[in-house]
Amino acid sequence: AQSVTQPDIHITVSEGASLELRCNYSYGATPYLFWYVQSPGQGLQLLLKYFSGDTLVQGIKGFEAEFKRSQSSFNLRKPSVHWSDAAEYFCAVGDNTNAGKSTFGDGTTLTVKP
Amino acid sequence: EAGVAQSPRYKIIEKRQSVAFWCNPISGHATLYWYQQILGQGPKLLIQFQNNGVVDDSQLPKDRFSAERLKGVDSTLKIQPAKLEDSAVYLCASSLDPTFTYEQYFGPGTRLTVT
């Protein structure tokens, strides 16, 4: 069965500093991978996705993620964090044998210090 | 374009009572999902509809949860009777089709508290 691990429950960074959120997945085939952001009281918004091809994918709001098959990782990065980036971030892996079914990690809460 | 609408936004009930949540997906979206998000966890898929047919309900506790999507548009998720462990945010999402080609759009959720 597929699974996702986000090792960091909570991360605090200073505004303007770089950010990396970790995600490790378990899946038997080539995965579909996603990062979502959830602001308080809001639904999830897709930041970026990886299906195939270039292992470095660009997303919205200045985020990018790198797929590393050898490490079963799909870490999210941003070079300079803004206060508005404070939110909860979820990594997910898609089951391409059951179209549309995603398994989510338990999330990482990002706090941004002024 | 209007997003996914959900109501109510908040609901407090006592255990053993019944509750229903409503979702109106984005117009034209054939696929609709209901997720349960317990505090401190990621969303877990409860049921997936394609038009008005069920694609996947393998994680739906069918002894107490039910869902329908009449006419392939709006959907209702019901819990009867509720247990304390049902306290969670219930998220509805929709997409144009069930493949990962198209993004899932999420509603704001309904926060359920069972006392």
PDB file of C-alpha atoms in Angstrom, chain A residues 24-103:
ATOM      1  CA  ASN A  24       9.143  10.566   1.726  1.00  0.00           C
ATOM      2  CA  TYR A  25       6.807   8.209  -0.057  1.00  0.00           C
ATOM      3  CA  SER A  26       6.290   4.507  -0.504  1.00  0.00           C
ATOM      4  CA  TYR A  27       4.849   3.308  -3.783  1.00  0.00           C
ATOM      5  CA  GLY A  28       5.602   0.357  -6.005  1.00  0.00           C
ATOM      6  CA  ALA A  29       5.627   2.070  -9.367  1.00  0.00           C
ATOM      7  CA  THR A  30       6.387   5.504 -10.746  1.00  0.00           C
ATOM      8  CA  PRO A  31       4.462   7.788  -8.428  1.00  0.00           C
ATOM      9  CA  TYR A  32       2.235  10.736  -8.987  1.00  0.00           C
ATOM     10  CA  LEU A  33       3.317  13.257  -6.331  1.00  0.00           C
ATOM     11  CA  PHE A  34       1.676  16.430  -5.080  1.00  0.00           C
ATOM     12  CA  TRP A  35       2.180  19.252  -2.621  1.00  0.00           C
ATOM     13  CA  TYR A  36      -0.819  21.104  -1.201  1.00  0.00           C
ATOM     14  CA  VAL A  37      -1.098  24.105   1.102  1.00  0.00           C
ATOM     15  CA  GLN A  38      -3.893  24.661   3.616  1.00  0.00           C
ATOM     16  CA  SER A  39      -4.405  28.014   5.283  1.00  0.00           C
ATOM     17  CA  PRO A  40      -6.513  28.205   8.458  1.00  0.00           C
ATOM     18  CA  GLY A  41     -10.196  27.691   7.706  1.00  0.00           C
ATOM     19  CA  GLN A  42      -9.486  27.022   4.050  1.00  0.00           C
ATOM     20  CA  GLY A  43      -9.510  24.001   1.843  1.00  0.00           C
ATOM     21  CA  LEU A  44      -6.381  22.590   0.254  1.00  0.00           C
ATOM     22  CA  GLN A  45      -4.771  24.306  -2.718  1.00  0.00           C
ATOM     23  CA  LEU A  46      -2.459  22.502  -5.119  1.00  0.00           C
ATOM     24  CA  LEU A  47       1.052  23.988  -5.181  1.00  0.00           C
ATOM     25  CA  LEU A  48       2.640  21.643  -7.692  1.00  0.00           C
ATOM     26  CA  LYS A  49       2.627  18.103  -9.020  1.00  0.00           C
ATOM     27  CA  TYR A  50       5.015  15.576 -10.529  1.00  0.00           C
ATOM     28  CA  PHE A  51       3.967  12.912 -12.997  1.00  0.00           C
ATOM     29  CA  SER A  52       7.061  12.231 -15.099  1.00  0.00           C
ATOM     30  CA  GLY A  53       9.883  13.966 -16.938  1.00  0.00           C
ATOM     31  CA  ASP A  54      11.958  16.707 -15.403  1.00  0.00           C
ATOM     32  CA  THR A  55      12.521  15.877 -11.740  1.00  0.00           C
ATOM     33  CA  LEU A  56      12.513  19.532 -10.697  1.00  0.00           C
ATOM     34  CA  VAL A  57       9.014  20.942 -10.888  1.00  0.00           C
ATOM     35  CA  GLN A  58       7.935  24.524 -10.482  1.00  0.00           C
ATOM     36  CA  GLY A  59       4.721  25.493  -8.789  1.00  0.00           C
ATOM     37  CA  ILE A  60       2.725  28.497  -7.766  1.00  0.00           C
ATOM     38  CA  LYS A  61       3.783  31.114  -5.220  1.00  0.00           C
ATOM     39  CA  GLY A  62       7.487  30.577  -5.958  1.00  0.00           C
ATOM     40  CA  PHE A  63       7.613  26.971  -4.720  1.00  0.00           C
ATOM     41  CA  GLU A  64       9.511  24.142  -6.354  1.00  0.00           C
ATOM     42  CA  ALA A  65      10.003  20.469  -5.552  1.00  0.00           C
ATOM     43  CA  GLU A  66      12.523  17.859  -6.579  1.00  0.00           C
ATOM     44  CA  PHE A  67      11.705  14.204  -7.171  1.00  0.00           C
ATOM     45  CA  LYS A  68      14.504  11.841  -6.159  1.00  0.00           C
ATOM     46  CA  ARG A  69      13.635   8.250  -6.952  1.00  0.00           C
ATOM     47  CA  SER A  70      16.723   6.841  -5.228  1.00  0.00           C
ATOM     48  CA  GLN A  71      15.693   8.470  -1.964  1.00  0.00           C
ATOM     49  CA  SER A  72      11.920   8.092  -2.432  1.00  0.00           C
ATOM     50  CA  SER A  73      11.658  11.778  -1.678  1.00  0.00           C
ATOM     51  CA  PHE A  74       9.798  14.785  -3.021  1.00  0.00           C
ATOM     52  CA  ASN A  75      10.960  17.762  -0.960  1.00  0.00           C
ATOM     53  CA  LEU A  76       9.383  21.180  -1.282  1.00  0.00           C
ATOM     54  CA  ARG A  77      11.582  24.273  -1.404  1.00  0.00           C
ATOM     55  CA  LYS A  78      11.298  28.026  -1.533  1.00  0.00           C
ATOM     56  CA  PRO A  79      14.318  30.347  -1.664  1.00  0.00           C
ATOM     57  CA  SER A  80      12.799  33.205   0.339  1.00  0.00           C
ATOM     58  CA  VAL A  81       9.798  32.751   2.627  1.00  0.00           C
ATOM     59  CA  HIS A  82       7.137  35.431   3.042  1.00  0.00           C
ATOM     60  CA  TRP A  83       4.943  35.864   6.118  1.00  0.00           C
ATOM     61  CA  SER A  84       1.935  34.852   4.018  1.00  0.00           C
ATOM     62  CA  ASP A  85       3.467  31.399   3.510  1.00  0.00           C
ATOM     63  CA  ALA A  86       2.586  30.452   7.081  1.00  0.00           C
ATOM     64  CA  ALA A  87       0.200  27.517   6.689  1.00  0.00           C
ATOM     65  CA  GLU A  88       0.057  23.744   6.766  1.00  0.00           C
ATOM     66  CA  TYR A  89       1.638  21.826   3.923  1.00  0.00           C
ATOM     67  CA  PHE A  90       0.659  18.368   2.783  1.00  0.00           C
ATOM     68  CA  CYS A  91       2.499  15.967   0.525  1.00  0.00           C
ATOM     69  CA  ALA A  92       0.445  13.330  -1.300  1.00  0.00           C
ATOM     70  CA  VAL A  93       1.049  10.339  -3.551  1.00  0.00           C
ATOM     71  CA  GLY A  94      -1.457   9.330  -6.199  1.00  0.00           C
ATOM     72  CA  ASP A  95      -2.450   5.771  -6.985  1.00  0.00           C
ATOM     73  CA  ASN A  96      -2.301   5.521 -10.763  1.00  0.00           C
ATOM     74  CA  THR A  97      -4.149   2.201 -10.660  1.00  0.00           C
ATOM     75  CA  ASN A  98      -7.100   3.964  -8.997  1.00  0.00           C
ATOM     76  CA  ALA A  99      -7.339   7.198 -10.841  1.00  0.00           C
ATOM     77  CA  GLY A 100      -7.816  10.160  -8.596  1.00  0.00           C
ATOM     78  CA  LYS A 101      -7.128   8.424  -5.276  1.00  0.00           C
ATOM     79  CA  SER A 102      -4.424  10.171  -3.287  1.00  0.00           C
ATOM     80  CA  THR A 103      -2.828   9.291   0.031  1.00  0.00           C
TER      81      THR A 103
END
